[in-house]
XYZ file of N, CA, C and O in Angstrom:
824
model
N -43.997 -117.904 48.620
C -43.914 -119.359 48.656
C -45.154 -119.952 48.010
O -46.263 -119.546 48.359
N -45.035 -120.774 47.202
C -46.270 -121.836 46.669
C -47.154 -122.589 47.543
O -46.965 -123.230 48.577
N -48.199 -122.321 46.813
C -49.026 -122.925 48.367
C -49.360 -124.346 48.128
O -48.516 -125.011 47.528
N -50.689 -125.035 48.582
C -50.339 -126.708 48.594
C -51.154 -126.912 47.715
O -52.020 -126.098 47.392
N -50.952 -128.306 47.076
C -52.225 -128.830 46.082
C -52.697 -129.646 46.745
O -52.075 -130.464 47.421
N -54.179 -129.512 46.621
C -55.063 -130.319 47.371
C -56.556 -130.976 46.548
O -56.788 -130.620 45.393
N -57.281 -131.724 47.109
C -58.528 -132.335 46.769
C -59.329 -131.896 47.977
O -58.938 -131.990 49.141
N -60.843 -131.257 47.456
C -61.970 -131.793 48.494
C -62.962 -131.795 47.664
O -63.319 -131.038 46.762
N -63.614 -133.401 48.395
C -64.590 -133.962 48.187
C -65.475 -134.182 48.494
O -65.214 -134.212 49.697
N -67.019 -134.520 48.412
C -68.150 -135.391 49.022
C -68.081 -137.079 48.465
O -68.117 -137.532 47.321
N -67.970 -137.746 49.777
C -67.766 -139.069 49.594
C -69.044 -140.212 50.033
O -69.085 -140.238 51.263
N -69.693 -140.797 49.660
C -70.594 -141.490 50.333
C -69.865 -142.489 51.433
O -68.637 -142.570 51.415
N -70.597 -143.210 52.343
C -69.935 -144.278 53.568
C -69.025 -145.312 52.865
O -67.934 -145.605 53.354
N -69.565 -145.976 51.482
C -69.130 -146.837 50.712
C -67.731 -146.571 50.008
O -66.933 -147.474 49.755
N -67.568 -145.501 49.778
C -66.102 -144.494 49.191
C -66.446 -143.968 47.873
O -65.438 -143.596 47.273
N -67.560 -143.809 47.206
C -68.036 -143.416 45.937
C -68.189 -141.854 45.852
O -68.638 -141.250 46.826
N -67.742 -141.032 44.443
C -67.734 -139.633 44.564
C -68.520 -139.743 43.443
O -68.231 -138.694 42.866
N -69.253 -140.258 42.803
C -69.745 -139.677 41.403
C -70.480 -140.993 40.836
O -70.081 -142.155 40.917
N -71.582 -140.536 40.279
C -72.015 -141.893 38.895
C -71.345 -141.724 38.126
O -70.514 -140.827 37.983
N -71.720 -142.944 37.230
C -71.135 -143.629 36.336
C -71.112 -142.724 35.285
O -70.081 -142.573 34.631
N -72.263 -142.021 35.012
C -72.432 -141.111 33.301
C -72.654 -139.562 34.125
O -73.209 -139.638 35.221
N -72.243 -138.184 33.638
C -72.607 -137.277 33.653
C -74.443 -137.051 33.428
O -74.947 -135.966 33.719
N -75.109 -137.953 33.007
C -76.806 -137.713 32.276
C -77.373 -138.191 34.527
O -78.433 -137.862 35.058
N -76.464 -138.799 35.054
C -76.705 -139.129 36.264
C -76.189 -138.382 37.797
O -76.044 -138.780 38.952
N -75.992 -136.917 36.970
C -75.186 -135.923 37.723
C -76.153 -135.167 38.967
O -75.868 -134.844 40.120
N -77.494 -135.043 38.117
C -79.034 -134.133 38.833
C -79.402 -135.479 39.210
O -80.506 -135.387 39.747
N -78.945 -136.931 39.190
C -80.057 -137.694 40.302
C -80.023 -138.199 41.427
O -79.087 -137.719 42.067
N -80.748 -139.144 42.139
C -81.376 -139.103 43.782
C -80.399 -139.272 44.370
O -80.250 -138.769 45.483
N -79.309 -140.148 43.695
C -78.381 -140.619 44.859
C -77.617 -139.484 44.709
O -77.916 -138.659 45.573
N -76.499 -138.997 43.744
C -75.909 -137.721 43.489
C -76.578 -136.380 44.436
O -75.765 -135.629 44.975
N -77.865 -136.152 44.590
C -78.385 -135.658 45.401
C -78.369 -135.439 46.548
O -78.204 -134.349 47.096
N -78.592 -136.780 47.168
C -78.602 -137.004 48.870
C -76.684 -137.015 49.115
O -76.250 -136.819 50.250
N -75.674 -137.270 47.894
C -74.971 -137.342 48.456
C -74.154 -135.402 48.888
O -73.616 -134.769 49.797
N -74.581 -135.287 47.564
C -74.038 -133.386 47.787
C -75.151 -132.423 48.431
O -75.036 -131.201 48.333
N -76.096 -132.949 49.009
C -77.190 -132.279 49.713
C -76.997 -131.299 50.978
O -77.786 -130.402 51.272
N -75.968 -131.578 51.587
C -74.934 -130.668 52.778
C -74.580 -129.407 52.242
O -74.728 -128.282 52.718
N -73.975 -129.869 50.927
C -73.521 -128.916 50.794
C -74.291 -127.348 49.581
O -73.620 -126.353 49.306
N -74.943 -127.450 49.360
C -76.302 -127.825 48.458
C -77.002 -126.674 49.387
O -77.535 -125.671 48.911
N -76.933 -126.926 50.574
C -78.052 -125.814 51.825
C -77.006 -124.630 52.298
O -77.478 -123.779 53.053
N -75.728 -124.518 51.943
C -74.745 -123.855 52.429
C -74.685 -122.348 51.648
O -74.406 -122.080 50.479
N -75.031 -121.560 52.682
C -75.116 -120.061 51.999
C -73.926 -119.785 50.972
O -74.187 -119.644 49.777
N -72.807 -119.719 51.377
C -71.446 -119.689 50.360
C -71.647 -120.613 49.301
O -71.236 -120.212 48.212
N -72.143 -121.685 49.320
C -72.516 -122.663 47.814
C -73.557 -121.530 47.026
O -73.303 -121.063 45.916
N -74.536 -121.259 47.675
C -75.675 -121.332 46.782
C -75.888 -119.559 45.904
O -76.546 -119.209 44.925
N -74.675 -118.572 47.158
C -74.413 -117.487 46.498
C -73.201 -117.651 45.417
O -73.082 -116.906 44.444
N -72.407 -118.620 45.691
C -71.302 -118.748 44.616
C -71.654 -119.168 42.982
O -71.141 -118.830 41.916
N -73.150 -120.364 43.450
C -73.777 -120.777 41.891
C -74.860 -119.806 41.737
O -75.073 -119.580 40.546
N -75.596 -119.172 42.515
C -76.363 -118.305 41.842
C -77.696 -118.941 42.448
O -78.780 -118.621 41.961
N -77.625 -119.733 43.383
C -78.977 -120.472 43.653
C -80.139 -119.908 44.370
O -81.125 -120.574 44.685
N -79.974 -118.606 44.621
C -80.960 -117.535 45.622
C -80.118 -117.387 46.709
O -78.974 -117.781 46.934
N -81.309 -116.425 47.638
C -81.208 -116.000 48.521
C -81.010 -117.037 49.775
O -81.387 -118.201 49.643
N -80.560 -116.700 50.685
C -80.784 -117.691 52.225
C -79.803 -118.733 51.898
O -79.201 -118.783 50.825
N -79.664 -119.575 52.881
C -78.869 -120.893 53.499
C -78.703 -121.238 54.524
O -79.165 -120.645 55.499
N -77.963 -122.348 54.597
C -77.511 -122.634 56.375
C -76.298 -121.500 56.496
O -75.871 -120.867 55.530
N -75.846 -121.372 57.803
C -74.573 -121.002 58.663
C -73.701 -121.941 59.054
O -73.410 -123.037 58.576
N -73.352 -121.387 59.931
C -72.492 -122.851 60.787
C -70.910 -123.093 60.091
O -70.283 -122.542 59.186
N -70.625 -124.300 61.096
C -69.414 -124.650 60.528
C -69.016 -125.616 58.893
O -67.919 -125.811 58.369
N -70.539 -126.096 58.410
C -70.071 -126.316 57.571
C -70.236 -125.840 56.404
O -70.220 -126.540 55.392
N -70.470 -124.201 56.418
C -70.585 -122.742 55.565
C -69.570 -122.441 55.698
O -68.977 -122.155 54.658
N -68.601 -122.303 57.342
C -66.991 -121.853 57.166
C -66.426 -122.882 56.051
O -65.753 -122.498 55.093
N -66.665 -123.806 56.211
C -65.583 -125.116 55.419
C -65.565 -124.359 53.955
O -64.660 -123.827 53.313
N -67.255 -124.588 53.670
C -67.268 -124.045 51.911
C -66.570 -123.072 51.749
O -65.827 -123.117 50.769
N -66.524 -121.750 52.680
C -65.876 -120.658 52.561
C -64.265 -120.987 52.250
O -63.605 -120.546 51.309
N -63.890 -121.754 53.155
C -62.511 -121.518 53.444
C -62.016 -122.167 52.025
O -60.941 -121.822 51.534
N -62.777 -123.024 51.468
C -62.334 -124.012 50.195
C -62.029 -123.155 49.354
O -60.978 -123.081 48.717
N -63.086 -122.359 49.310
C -62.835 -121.029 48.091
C -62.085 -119.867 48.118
O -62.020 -119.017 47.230
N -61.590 -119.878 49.061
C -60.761 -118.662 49.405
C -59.253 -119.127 49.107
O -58.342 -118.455 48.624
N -59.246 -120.591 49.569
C -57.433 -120.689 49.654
C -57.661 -120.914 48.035
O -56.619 -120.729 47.407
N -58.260 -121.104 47.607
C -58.059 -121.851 46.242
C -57.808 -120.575 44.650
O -58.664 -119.920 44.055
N -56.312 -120.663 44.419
C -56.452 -119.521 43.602
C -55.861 -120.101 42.175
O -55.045 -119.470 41.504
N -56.409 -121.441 41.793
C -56.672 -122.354 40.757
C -56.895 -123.501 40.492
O -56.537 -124.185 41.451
N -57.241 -124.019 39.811
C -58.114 -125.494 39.852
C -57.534 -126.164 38.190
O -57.522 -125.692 37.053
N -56.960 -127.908 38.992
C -56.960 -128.111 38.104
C -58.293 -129.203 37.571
O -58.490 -129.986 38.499
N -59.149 -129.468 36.522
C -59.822 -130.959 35.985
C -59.536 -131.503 35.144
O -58.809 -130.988 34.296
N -60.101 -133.073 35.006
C -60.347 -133.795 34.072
C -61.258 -133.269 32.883
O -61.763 -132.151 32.975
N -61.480 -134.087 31.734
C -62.103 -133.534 30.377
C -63.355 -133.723 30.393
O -64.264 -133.065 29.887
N -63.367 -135.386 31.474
C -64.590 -135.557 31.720
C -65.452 -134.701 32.504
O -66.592 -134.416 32.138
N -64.818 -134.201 33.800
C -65.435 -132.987 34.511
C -66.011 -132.038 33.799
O -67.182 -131.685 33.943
N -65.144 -131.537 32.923
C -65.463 -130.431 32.313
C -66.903 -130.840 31.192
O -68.095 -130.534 31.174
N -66.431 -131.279 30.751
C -67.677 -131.908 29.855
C -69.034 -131.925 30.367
O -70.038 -131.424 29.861
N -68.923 -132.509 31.333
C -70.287 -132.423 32.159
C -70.580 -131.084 32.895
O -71.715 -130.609 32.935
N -69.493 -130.499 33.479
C -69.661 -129.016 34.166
C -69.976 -128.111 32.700
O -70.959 -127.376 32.793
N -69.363 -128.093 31.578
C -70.069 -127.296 30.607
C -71.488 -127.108 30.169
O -72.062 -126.194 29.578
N -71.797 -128.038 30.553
C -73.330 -128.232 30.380
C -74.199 -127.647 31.433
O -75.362 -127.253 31.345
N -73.144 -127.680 32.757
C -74.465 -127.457 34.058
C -73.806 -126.426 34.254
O -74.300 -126.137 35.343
N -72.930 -125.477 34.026
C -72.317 -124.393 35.013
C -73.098 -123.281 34.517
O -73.100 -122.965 33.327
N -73.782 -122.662 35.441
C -74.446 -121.041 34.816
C -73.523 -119.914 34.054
O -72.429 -120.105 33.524
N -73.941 -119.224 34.105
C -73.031 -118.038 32.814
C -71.705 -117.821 33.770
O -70.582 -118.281 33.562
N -72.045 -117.169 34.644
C -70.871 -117.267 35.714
C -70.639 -118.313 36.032
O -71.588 -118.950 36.487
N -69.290 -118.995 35.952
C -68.702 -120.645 36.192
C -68.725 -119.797 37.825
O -68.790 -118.700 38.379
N -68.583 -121.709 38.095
C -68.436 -121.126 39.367
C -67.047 -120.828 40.290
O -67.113 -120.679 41.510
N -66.001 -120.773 39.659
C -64.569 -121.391 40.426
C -63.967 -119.648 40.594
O -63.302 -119.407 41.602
N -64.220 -118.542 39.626
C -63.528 -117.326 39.939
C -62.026 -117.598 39.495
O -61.262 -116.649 39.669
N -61.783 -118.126 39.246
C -60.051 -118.178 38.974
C -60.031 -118.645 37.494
O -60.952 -118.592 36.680
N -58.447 -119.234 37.293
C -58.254 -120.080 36.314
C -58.514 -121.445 36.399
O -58.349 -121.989 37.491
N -58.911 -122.129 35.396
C -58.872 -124.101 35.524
C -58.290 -124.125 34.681
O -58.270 -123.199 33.871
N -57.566 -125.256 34.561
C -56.765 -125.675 33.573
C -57.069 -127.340 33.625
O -56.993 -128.229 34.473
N -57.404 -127.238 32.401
C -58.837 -129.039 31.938
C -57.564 -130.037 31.319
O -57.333 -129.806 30.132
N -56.871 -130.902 31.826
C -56.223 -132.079 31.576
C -56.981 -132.864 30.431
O -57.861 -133.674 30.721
N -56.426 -132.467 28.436
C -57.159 -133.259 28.125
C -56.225 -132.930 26.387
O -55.285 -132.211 26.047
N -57.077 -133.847 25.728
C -55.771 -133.934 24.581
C -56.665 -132.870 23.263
O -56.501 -132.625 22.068
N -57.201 -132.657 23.860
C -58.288 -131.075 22.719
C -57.789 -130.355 22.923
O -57.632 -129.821 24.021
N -57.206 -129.993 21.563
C -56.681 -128.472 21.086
C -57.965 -127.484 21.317
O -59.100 -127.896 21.081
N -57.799 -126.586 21.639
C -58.953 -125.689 22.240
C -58.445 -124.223 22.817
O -57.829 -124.115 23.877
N -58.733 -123.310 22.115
C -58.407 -121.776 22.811
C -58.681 -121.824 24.190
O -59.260 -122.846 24.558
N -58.430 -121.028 25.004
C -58.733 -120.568 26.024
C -60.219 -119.961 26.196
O -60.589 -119.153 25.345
N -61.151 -120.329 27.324
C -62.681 -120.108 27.317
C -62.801 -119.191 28.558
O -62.750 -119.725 29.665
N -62.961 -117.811 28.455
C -63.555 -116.869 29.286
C -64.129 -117.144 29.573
O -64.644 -118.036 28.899
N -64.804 -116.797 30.880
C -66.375 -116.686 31.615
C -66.599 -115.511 32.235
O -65.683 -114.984 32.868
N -68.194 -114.764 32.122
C -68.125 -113.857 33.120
C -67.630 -114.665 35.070
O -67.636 -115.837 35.445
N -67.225 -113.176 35.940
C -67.148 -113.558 37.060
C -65.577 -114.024 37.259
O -65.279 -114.263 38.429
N -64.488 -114.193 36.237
C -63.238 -114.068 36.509
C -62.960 -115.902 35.992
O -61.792 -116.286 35.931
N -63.574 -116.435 35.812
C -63.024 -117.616 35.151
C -62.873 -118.003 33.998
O -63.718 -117.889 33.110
N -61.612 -118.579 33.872
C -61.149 -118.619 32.268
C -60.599 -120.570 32.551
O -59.988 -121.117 33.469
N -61.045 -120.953 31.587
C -60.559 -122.726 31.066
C -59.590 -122.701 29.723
O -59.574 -122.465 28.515
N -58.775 -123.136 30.888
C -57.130 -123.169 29.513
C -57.263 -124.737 29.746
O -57.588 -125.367 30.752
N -56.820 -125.240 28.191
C -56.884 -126.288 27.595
C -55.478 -127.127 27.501
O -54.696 -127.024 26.556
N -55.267 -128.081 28.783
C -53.409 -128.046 28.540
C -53.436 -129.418 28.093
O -54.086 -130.264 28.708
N -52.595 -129.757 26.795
C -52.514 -131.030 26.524
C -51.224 -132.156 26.104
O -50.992 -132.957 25.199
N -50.493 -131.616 27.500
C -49.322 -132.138 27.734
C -49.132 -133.057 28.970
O -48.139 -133.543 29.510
N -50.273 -133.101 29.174
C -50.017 -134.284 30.937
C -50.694 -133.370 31.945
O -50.892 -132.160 31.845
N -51.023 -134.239 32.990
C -50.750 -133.203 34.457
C -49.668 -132.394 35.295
O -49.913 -131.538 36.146
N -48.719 -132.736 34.977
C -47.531 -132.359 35.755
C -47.801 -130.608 34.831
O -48.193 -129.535 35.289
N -47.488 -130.902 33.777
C -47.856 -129.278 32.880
C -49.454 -128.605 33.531
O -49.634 -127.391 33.631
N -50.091 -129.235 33.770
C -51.482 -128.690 33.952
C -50.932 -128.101 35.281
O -50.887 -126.872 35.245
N -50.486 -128.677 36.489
C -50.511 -128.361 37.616
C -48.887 -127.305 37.742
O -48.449 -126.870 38.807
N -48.366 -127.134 36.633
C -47.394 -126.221 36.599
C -47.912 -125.349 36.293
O -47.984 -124.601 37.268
N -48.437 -124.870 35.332
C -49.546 -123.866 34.849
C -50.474 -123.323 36.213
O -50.469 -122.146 36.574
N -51.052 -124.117 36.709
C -51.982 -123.527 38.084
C -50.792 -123.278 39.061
O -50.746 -122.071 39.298
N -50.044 -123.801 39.564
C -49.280 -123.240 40.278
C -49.181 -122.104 40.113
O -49.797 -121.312 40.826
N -48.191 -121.623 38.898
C -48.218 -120.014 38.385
C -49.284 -119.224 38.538
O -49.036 -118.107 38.992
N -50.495 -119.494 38.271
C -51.538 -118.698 38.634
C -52.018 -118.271 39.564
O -52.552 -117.181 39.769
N -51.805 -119.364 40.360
C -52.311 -119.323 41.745
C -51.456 -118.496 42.292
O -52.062 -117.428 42.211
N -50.719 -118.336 42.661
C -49.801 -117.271 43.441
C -49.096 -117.524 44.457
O -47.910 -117.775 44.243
N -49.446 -117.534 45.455
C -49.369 -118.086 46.719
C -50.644 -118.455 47.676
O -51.118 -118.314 48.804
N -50.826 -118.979 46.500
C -52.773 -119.365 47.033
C -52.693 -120.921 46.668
O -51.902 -121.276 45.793
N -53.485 -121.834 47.313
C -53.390 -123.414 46.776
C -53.797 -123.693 45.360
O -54.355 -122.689 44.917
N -53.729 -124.833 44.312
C -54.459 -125.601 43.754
C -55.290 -126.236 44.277
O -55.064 -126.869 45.308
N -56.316 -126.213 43.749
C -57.191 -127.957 43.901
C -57.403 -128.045 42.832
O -57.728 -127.322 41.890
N -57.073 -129.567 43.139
C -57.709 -130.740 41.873
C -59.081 -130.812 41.916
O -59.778 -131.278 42.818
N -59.522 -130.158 40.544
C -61.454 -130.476 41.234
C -61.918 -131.851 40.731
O -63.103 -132.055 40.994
N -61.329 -132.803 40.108
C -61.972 -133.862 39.812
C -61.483 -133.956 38.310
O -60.725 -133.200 37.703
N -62.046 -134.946 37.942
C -63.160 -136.114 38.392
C -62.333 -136.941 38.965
O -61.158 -136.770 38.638
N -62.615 -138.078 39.970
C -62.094 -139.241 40.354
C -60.734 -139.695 39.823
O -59.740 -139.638 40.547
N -60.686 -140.089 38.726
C -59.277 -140.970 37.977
C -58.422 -139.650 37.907
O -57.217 -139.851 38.056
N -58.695 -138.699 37.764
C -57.981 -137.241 37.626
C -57.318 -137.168 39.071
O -56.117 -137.431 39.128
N -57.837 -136.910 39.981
C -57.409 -136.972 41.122
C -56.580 -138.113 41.559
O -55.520 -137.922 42.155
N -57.090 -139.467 41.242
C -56.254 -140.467 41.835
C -54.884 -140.450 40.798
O -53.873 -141.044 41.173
N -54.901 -139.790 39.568
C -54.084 -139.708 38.811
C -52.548 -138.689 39.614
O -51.347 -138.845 39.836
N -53.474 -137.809 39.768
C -52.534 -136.594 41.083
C -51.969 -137.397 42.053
O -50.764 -137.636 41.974
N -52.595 -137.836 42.913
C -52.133 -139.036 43.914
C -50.900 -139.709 44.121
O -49.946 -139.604 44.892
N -51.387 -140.746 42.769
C -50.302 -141.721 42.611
C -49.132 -141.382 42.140
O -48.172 -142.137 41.986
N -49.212 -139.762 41.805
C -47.570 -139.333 41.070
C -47.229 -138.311 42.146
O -46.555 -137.371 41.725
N -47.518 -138.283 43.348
C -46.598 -137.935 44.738
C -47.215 -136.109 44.385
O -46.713 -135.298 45.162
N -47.875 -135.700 43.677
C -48.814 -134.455 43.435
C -49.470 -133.724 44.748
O -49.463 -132.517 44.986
N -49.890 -134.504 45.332
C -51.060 -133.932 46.471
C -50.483 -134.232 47.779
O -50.151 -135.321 48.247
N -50.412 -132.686 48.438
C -49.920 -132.108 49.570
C -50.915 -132.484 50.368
O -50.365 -133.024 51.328
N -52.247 -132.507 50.540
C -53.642 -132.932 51.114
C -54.595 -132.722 51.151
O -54.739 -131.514 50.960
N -55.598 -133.264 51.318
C -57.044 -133.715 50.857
C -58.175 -133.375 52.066
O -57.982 -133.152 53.261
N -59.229 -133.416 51.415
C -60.553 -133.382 52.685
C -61.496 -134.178 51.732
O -61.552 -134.417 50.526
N -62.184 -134.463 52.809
C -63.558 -135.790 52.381
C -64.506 -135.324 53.072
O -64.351 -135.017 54.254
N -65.493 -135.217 52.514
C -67.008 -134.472 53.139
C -67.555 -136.147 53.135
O -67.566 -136.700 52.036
N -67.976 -136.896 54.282
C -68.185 -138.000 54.382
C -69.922 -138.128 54.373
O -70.207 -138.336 55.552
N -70.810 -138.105 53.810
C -72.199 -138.101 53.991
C -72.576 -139.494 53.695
O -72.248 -140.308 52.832
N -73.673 -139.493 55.077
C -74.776 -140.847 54.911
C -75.210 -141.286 54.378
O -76.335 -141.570 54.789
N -74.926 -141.692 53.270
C -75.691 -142.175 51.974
C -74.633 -143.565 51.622
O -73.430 -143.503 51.876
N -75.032 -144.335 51.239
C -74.510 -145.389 49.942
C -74.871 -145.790 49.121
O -76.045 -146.149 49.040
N -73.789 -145.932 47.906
C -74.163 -145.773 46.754
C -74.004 -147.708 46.006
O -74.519 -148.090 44.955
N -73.359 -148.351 46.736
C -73.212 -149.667 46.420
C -72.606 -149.819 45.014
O -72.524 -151.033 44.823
N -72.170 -149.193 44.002
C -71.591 -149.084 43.385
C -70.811 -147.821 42.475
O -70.865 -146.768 43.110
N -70.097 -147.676 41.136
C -70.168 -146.519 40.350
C -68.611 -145.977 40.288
O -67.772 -146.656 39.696
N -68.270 -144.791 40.888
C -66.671 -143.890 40.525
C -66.141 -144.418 42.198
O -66.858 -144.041 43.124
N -65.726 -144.706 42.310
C -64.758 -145.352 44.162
C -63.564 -144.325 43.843
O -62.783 -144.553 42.919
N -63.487 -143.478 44.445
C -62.465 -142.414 45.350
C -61.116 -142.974 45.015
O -60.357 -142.300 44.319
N -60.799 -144.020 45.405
C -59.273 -144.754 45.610
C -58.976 -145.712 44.885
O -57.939 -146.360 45.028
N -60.064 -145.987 43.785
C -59.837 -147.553 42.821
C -58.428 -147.527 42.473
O -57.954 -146.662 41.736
N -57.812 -148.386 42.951
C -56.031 -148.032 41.913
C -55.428 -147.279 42.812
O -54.268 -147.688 42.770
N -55.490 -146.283 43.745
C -54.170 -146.087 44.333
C -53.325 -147.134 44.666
O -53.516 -148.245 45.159
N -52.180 -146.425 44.219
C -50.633 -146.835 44.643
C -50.512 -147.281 46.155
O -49.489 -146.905 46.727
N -51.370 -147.991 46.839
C -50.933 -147.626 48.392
C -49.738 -148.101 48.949
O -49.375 -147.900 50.108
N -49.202 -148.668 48.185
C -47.233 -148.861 48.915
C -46.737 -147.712 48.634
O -45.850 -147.700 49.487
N -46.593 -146.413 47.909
C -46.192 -145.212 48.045
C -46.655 -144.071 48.579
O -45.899 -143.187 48.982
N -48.177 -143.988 48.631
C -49.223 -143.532 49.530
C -49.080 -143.082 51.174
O -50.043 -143.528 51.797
N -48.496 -142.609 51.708
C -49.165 -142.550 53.279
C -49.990 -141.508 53.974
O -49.648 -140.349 53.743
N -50.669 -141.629 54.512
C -51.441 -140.242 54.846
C -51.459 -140.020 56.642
O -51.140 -140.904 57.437
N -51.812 -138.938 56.932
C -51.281 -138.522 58.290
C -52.732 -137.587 58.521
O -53.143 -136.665 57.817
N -53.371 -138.203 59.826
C -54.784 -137.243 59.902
C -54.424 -136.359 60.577
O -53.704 -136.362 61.576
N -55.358 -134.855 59.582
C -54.771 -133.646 60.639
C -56.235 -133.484 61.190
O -56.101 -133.848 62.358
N -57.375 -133.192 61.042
C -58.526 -132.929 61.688
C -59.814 -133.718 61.667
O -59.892 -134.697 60.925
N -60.569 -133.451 62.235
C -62.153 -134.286 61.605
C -62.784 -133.480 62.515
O -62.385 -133.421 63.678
N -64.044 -132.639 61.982
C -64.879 -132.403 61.746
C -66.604 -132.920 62.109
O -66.784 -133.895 61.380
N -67.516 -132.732 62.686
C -68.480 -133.714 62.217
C -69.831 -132.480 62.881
O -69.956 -131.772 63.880
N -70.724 -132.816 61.500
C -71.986 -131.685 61.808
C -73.016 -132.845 61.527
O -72.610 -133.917 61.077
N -74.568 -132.592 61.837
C -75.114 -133.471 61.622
C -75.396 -133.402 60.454
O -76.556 -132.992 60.450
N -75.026 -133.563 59.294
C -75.559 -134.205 58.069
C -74.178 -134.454 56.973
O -74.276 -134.618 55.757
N -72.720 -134.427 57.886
C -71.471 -134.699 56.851
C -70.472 -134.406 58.247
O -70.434 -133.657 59.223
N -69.698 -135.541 57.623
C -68.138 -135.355 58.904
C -66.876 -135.052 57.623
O -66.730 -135.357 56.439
N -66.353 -134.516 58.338
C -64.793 -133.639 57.679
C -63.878 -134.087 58.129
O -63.551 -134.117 59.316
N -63.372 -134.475 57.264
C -61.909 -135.428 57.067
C -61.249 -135.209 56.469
O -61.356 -135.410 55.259
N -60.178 -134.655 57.062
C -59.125 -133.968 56.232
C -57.486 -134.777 56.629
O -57.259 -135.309 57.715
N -56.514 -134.704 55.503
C -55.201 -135.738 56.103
C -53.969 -134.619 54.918
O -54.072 -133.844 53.968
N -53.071 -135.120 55.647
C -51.926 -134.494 54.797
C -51.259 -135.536 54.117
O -50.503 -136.022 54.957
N -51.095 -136.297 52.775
C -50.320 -137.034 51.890
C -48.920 -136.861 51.817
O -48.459 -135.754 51.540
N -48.229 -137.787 52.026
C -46.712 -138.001 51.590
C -46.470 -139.234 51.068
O -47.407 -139.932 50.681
N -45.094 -139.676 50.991
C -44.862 -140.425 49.793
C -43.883 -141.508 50.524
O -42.796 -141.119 50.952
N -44.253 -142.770 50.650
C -43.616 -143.956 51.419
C -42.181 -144.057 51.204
O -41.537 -144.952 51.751
């Protein structure tokens, strides 16, 4: 059986996932907002960041993200900016498949990740990861409009929000433009450690 497509995110209090430009990806606010996750042993062995980390439950979370996940789809913009910052080993282990209108071979990585270039829509992108995935989930890794793009076309089975203390008062807003007359969401858990609460809901379609 196919497993579910999903989103997880870090969200500031305000609803913001991202600045405005990729050149604003390494700064303060971007920082304090992915900083949870940033100290998490499973993050920092997955990018290569040394030795040590936190434990706890919100090391299971990272874990569990990466485990169900046996493909990913992004935006061009994601990628664009992740090409620049991802070490030799990407970090995802699977396939991605980059939503974007560049003709482009297929891009190996050491460590098991390969970026196929699909430039027929999302519905093709997320047909493609399906197949790959197996009976393992998708996630949508981003960026923002990519995701809300998934959303609004009845795509996403359900989501999690890493909610951290920070606001950003302006920039990428999580939900700009959802559809919410077709939208409904149903909370299945929450989560809360001291430095990020977990919010997770299952999506269906009004």
């Amino acid at each position: 059986m196919a497993g579910k497509v999903f989103f997880s995110v870090s969200m500031s209090l305000d609803g913001f996932i991202a600045p405005d430009s990729p050149e604003e990806l390494m700064g303060q606010q971007w920082m304090e907002l992915q900083q949870w996750v940033f100290a998490q042993r499973v993050f920092r062995e997955n990018l290569k960041l040394g030795e040590g980390g936190e434990e706890g439950r919100d090391n299971d979370i990272v874990r569990e993200t990466f485990e169900r996940t046996g493909a990913s789809v992004m935006g061009k913009r994601m990628f664009d900016a992740g090409e620049q910052m991802w070490p030799e080993e990407a970090p995802f282990h699977t396939s991605v498949f980059v939503v974007t209108h560049e003709k482009r071979d297929p891009w190996k990585r050491s460590g098991g990740t390969t970026f196929h270039f699909v430039n027929d829509g999302i519905e093709a992108a997320l047909d493609q990861a399906r197949e790959a995935a197996g009976d393992r989930d998708v996630r949508i890794a981003g960026g923002g409009a990519t995701i809300l793009e998934y959303v609004n076309a009845g795509l996403v089975d359900e989501f999690s929000i890493a909610l951290s203390p920070v606001l950003f008062g302006s920039v990428i807003r999580l939900f700009d433009g959802v559809d919410a007359g077709r939208v409904a969401l149903e909370a299945v858990r929450t989560e809360s450690s001291p430095k990020v609460t977990h919010l997770t809901y299952n999506v269906r379609t009004r």
